[in-house]
PDB file of C-alpha atoms in Angstrom:
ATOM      1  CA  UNK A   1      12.509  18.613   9.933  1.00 85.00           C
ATOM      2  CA  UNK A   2      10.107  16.375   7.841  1.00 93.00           C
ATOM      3  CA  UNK A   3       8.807  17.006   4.057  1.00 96.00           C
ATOM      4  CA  UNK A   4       5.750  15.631   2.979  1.00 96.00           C
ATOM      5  CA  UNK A   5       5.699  15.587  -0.808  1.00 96.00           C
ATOM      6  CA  UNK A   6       2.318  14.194  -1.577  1.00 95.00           C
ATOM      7  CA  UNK A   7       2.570  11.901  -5.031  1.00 95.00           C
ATOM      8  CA  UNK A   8      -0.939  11.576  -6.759  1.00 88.00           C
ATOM      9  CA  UNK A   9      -1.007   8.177  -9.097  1.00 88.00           C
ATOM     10  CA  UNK A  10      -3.558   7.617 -11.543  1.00 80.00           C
ATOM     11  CA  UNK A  11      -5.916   4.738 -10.783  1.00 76.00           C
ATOM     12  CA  UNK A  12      -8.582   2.653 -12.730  1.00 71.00           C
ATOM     13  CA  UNK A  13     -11.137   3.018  -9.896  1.00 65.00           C
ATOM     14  CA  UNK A  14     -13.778   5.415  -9.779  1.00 64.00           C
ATOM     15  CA  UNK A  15     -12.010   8.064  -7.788  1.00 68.00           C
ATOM     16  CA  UNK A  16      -9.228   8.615 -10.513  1.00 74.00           C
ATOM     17  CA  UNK A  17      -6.655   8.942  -8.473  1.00 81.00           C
ATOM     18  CA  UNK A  18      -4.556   7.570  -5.474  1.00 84.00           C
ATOM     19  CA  UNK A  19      -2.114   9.157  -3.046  1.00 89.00           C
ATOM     20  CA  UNK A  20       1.165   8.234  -2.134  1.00 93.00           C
ATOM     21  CA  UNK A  21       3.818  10.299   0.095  1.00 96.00           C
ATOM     22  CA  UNK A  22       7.431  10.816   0.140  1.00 97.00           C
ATOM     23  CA  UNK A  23       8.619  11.750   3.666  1.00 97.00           C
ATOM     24  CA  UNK A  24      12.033  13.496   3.729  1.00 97.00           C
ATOM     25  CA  UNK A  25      14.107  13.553   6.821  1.00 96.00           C
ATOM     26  CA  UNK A  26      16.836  12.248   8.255  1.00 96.00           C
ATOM     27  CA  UNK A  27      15.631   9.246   5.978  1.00 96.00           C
ATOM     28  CA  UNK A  28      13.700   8.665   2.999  1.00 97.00           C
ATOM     29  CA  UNK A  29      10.074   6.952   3.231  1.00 98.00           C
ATOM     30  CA  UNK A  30       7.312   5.899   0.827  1.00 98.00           C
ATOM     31  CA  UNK A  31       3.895   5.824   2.114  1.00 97.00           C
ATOM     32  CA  UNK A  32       1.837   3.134  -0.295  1.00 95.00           C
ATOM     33  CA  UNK A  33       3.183   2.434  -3.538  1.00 96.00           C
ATOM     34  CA  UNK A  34      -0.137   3.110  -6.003  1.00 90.00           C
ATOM     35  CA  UNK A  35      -1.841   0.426  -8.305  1.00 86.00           C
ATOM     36  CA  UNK A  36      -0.426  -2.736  -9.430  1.00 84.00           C
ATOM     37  CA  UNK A  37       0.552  -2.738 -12.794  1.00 82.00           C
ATOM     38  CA  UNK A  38       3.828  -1.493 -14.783  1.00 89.00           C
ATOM     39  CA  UNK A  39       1.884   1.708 -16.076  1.00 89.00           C
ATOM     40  CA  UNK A  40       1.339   2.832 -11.970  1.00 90.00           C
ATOM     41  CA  UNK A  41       5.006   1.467 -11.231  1.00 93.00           C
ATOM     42  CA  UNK A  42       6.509   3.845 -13.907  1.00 95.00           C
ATOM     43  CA  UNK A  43       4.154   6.805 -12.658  1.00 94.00           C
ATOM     44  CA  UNK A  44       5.232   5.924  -9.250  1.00 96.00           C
ATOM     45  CA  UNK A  45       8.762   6.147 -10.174  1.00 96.00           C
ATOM     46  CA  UNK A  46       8.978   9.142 -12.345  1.00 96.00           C
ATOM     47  CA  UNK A  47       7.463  11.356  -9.789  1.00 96.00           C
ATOM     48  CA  UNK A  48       9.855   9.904  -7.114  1.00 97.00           C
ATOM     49  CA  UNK A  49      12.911  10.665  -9.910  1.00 97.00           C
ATOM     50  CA  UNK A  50      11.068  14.472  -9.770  1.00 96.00           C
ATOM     51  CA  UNK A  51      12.606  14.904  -6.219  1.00 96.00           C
ATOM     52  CA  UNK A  52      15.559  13.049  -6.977  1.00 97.00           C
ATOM     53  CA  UNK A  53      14.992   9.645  -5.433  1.00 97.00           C
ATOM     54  CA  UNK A  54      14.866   6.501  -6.142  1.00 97.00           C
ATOM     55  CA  UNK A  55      13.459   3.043  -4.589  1.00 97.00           C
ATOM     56  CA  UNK A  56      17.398   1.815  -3.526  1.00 96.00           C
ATOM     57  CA  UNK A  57      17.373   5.573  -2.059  1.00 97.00           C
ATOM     58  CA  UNK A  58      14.474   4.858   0.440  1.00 97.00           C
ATOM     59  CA  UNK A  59      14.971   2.817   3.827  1.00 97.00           C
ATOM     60  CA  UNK A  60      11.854   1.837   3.632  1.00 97.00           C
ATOM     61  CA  UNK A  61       8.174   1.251   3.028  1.00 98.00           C
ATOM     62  CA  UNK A  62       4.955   1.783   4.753  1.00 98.00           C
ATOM     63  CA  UNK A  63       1.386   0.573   3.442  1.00 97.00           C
ATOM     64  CA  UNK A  64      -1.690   2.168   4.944  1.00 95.00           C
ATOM     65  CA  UNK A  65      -3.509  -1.070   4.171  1.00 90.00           C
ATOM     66  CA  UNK A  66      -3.063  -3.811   1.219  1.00 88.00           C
ATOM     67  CA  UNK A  67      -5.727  -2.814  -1.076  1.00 79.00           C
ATOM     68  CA  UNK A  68      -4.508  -3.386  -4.701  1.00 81.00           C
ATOM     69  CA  UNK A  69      -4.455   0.830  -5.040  1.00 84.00           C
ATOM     70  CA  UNK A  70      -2.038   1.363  -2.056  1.00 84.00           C
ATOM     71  CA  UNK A  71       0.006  -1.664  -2.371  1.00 90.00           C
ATOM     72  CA  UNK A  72       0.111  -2.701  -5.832  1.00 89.00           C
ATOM     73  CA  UNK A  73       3.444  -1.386  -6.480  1.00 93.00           C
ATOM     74  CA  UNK A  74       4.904  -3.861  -3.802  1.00 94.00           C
ATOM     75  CA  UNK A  75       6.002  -6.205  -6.283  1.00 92.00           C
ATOM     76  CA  UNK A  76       7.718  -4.266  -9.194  1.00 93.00           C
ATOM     77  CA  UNK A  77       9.747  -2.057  -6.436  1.00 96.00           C
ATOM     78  CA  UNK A  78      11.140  -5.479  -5.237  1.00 94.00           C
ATOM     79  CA  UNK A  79      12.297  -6.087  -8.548  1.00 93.00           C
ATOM     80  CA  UNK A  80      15.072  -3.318  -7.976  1.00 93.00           C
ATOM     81  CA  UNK A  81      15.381  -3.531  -4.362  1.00 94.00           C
ATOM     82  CA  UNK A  82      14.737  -5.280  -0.947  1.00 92.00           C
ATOM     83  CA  UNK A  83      14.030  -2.853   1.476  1.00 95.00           C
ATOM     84  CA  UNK A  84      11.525  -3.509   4.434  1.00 97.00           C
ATOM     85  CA  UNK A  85       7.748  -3.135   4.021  1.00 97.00           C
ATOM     86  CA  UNK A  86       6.139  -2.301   6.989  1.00 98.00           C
ATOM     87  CA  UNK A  87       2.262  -4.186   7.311  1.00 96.00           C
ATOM     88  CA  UNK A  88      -0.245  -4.331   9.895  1.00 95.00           C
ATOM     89  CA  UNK A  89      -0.437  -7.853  11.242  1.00 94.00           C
ATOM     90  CA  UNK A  90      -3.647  -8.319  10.029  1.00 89.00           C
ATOM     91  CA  UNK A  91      -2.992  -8.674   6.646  1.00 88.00           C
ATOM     92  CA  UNK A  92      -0.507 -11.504   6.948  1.00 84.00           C
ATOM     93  CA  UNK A  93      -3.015 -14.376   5.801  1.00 82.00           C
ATOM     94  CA  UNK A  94      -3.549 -12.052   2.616  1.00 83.00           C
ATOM     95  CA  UNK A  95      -0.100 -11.309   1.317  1.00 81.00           C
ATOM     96  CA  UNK A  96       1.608 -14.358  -0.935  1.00 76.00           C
ATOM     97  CA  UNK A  97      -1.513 -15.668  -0.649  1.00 78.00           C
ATOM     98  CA  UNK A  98      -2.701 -18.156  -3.078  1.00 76.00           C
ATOM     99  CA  UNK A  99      -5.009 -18.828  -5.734  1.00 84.00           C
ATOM    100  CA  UNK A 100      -7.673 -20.079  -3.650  1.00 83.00           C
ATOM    101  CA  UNK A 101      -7.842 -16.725  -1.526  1.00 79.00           C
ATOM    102  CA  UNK A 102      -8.044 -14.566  -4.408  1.00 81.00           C
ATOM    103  CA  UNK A 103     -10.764 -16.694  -5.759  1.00 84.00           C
ATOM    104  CA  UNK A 104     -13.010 -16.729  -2.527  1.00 84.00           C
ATOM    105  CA  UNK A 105     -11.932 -12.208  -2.269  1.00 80.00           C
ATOM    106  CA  UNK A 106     -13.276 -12.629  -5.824  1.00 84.00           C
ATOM    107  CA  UNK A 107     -16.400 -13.755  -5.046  1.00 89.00           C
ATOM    108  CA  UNK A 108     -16.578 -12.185  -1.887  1.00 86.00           C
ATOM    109  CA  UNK A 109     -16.896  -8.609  -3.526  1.00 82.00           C
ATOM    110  CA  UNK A 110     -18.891 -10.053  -6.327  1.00 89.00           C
ATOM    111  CA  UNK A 111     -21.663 -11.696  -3.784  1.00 92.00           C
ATOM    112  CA  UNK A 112     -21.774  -8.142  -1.691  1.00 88.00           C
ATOM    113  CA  UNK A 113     -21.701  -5.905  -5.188  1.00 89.00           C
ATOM    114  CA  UNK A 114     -25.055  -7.837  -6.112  1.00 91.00           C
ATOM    115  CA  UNK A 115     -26.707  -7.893  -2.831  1.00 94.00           C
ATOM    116  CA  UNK A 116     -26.325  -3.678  -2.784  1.00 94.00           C
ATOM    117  CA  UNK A 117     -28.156  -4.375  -6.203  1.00 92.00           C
ATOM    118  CA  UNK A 118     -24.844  -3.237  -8.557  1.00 89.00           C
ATOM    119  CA  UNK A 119     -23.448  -4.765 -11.335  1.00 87.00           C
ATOM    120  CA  UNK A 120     -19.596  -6.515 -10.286  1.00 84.00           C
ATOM    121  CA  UNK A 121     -18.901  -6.234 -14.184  1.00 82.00           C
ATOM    122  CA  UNK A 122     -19.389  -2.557 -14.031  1.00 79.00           C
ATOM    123  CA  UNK A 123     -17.949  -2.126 -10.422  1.00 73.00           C
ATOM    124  CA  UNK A 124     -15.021  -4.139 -10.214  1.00 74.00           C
ATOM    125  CA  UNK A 125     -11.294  -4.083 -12.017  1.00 68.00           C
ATOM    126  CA  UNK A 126     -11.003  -7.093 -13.727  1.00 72.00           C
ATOM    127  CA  UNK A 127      -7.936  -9.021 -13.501  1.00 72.00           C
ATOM    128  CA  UNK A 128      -6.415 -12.783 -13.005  1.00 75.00           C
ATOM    129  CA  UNK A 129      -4.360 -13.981 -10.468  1.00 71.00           C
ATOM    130  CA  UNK A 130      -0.579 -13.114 -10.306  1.00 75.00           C
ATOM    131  CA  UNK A 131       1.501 -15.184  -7.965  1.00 72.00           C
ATOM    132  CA  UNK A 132       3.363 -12.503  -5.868  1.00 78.00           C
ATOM    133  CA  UNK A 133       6.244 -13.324  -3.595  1.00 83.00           C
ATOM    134  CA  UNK A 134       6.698 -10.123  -1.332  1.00 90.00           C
ATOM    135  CA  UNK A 135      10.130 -10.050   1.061  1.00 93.00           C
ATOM    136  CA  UNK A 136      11.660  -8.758   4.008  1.00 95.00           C
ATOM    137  CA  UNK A 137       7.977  -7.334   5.636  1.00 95.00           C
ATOM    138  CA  UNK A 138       7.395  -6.491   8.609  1.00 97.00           C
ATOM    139  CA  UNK A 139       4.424  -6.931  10.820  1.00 97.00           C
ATOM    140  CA  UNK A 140       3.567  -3.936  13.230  1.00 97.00           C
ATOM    141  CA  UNK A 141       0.390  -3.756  15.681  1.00 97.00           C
ATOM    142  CA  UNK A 142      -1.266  -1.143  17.792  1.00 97.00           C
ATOM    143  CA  UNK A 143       0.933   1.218  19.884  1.00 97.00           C
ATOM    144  CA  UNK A 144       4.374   0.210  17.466  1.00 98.00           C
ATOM    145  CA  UNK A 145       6.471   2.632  16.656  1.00 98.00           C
ATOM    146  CA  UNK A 146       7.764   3.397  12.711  1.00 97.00           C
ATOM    147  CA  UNK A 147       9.965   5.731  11.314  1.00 96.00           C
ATOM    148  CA  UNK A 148       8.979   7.870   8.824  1.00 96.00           C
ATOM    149  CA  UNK A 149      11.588   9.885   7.707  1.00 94.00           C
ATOM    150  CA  UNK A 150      13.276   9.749  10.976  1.00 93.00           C
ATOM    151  CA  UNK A 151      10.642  10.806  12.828  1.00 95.00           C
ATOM    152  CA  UNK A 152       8.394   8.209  15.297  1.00 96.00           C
ATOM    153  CA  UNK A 153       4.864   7.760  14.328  1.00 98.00           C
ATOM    154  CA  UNK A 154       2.658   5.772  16.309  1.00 98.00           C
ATOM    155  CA  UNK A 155       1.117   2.852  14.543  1.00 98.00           C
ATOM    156  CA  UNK A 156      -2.909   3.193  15.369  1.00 97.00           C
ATOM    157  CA  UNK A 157      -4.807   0.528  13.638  1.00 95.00           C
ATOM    158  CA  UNK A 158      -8.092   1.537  12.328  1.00 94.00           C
ATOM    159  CA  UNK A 159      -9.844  -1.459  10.768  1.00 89.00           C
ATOM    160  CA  UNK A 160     -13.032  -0.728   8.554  1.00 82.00           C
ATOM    161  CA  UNK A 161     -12.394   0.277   5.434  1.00 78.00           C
ATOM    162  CA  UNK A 162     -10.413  -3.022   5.391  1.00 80.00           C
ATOM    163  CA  UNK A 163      -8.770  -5.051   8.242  1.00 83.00           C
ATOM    164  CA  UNK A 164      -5.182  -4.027   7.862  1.00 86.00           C
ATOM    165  CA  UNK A 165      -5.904  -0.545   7.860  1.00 91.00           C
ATOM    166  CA  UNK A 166      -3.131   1.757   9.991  1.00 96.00           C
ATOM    167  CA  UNK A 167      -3.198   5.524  10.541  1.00 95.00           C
ATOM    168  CA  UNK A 168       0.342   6.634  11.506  1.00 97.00           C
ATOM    169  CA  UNK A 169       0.440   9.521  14.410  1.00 97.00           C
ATOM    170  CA  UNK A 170       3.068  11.789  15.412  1.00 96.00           C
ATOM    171  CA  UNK A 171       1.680  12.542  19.491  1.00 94.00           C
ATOM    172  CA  UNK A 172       4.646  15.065  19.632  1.00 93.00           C
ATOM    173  CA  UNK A 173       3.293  17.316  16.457  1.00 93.00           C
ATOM    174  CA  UNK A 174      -0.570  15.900  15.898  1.00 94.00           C
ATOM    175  CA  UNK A 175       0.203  14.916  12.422  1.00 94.00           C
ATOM    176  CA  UNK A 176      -0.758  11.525  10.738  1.00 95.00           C
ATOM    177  CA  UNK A 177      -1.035   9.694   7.457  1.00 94.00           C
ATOM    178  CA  UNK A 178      -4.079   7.800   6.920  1.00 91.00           C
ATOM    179  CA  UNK A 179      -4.577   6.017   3.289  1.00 85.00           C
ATOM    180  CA  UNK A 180      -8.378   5.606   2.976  1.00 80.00           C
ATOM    181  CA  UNK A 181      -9.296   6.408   6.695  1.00 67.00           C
TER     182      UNK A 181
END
């Protein structure tokens, strides 16, 4: 049997807050991590130490997508421990990326913020480039399978909010997590 504790983590974007889920089986697995930053990593931790876990207790990870609110953690959880973060394919070009690619995201958002006639100083997080190193991923695609909990979801990539979105389906039960789907 699976539990679903839903964690809700505190966000600087406009809707407040960002979800996160602990699935409880036969294993332990995070779904998304939060914001980057050690304020969101301690959040992210406490409410994990709430149910008695903690990141060496999980076999692994699983991001919805690499926006900076569902994967942010990614780096300060690999400061205690190495255990496998599973990706869409699609966002390999983006993760240890470099300077240059955050630059040209950068301006990216900033361009499309002012053609929709906003203000990028009032719409976007501000903050400089941090060199990330992320290990031991792994890259799933369409129709993979991933445990969560130690139960098989279905990986069903669902590109549009960003390209390395995934929605993860159980086709036994009906159930799925989604992260901004």
């Amino acid at each position: 049997m699976l539990k679903v504790i839903p964690l809700v983590l505190e966000t600087d974007f406009a809707e407040g807050t960002v979800n996160a889920f602990l699935a409880i089986g036969d294993k332990l697995t995070l779904i998304d991590t939060g914001n980057y930053g050690k304020e969101s990593f301690h959040q992210l931790k406490s409410e994990l130490h709430k149910h008695g876990v903690t990141f060496r207790d999980l076999d692994h990870i699983v991001l919805t997508h690499i926006h900076i609110d569902h994967a942010g953690g990614i780096p300060f959880i690999q400061n205690e421990t190495d255990i496998p973060i599973f990706v869409h394919e699609q966002s390999r070009e983006s993760i240890n990326a470099g300077i240059d690619k955050f630059h040209r995201d950068l301006q990216f958002f900033q361009n499309f913020l002012q053609s929709c006639g906003a203000d990028p100083s009032k719409h976007m997080v501000q903050r400089r480039f941090q060199e990330e190193n992320w290990k031991n991923i792994r890259y799933v695609n369409e129709g993979d399978k991933i445990s969560i909990g130690g139960i098989d979801y279905e990986v069903v990539h669902v590109p549009g909010h960003s390209q390395s979105d995934i929605l993860l389906w159980n086709p036994v039960t009906g159930d799925a997590f989604a992260g901004d789907t």
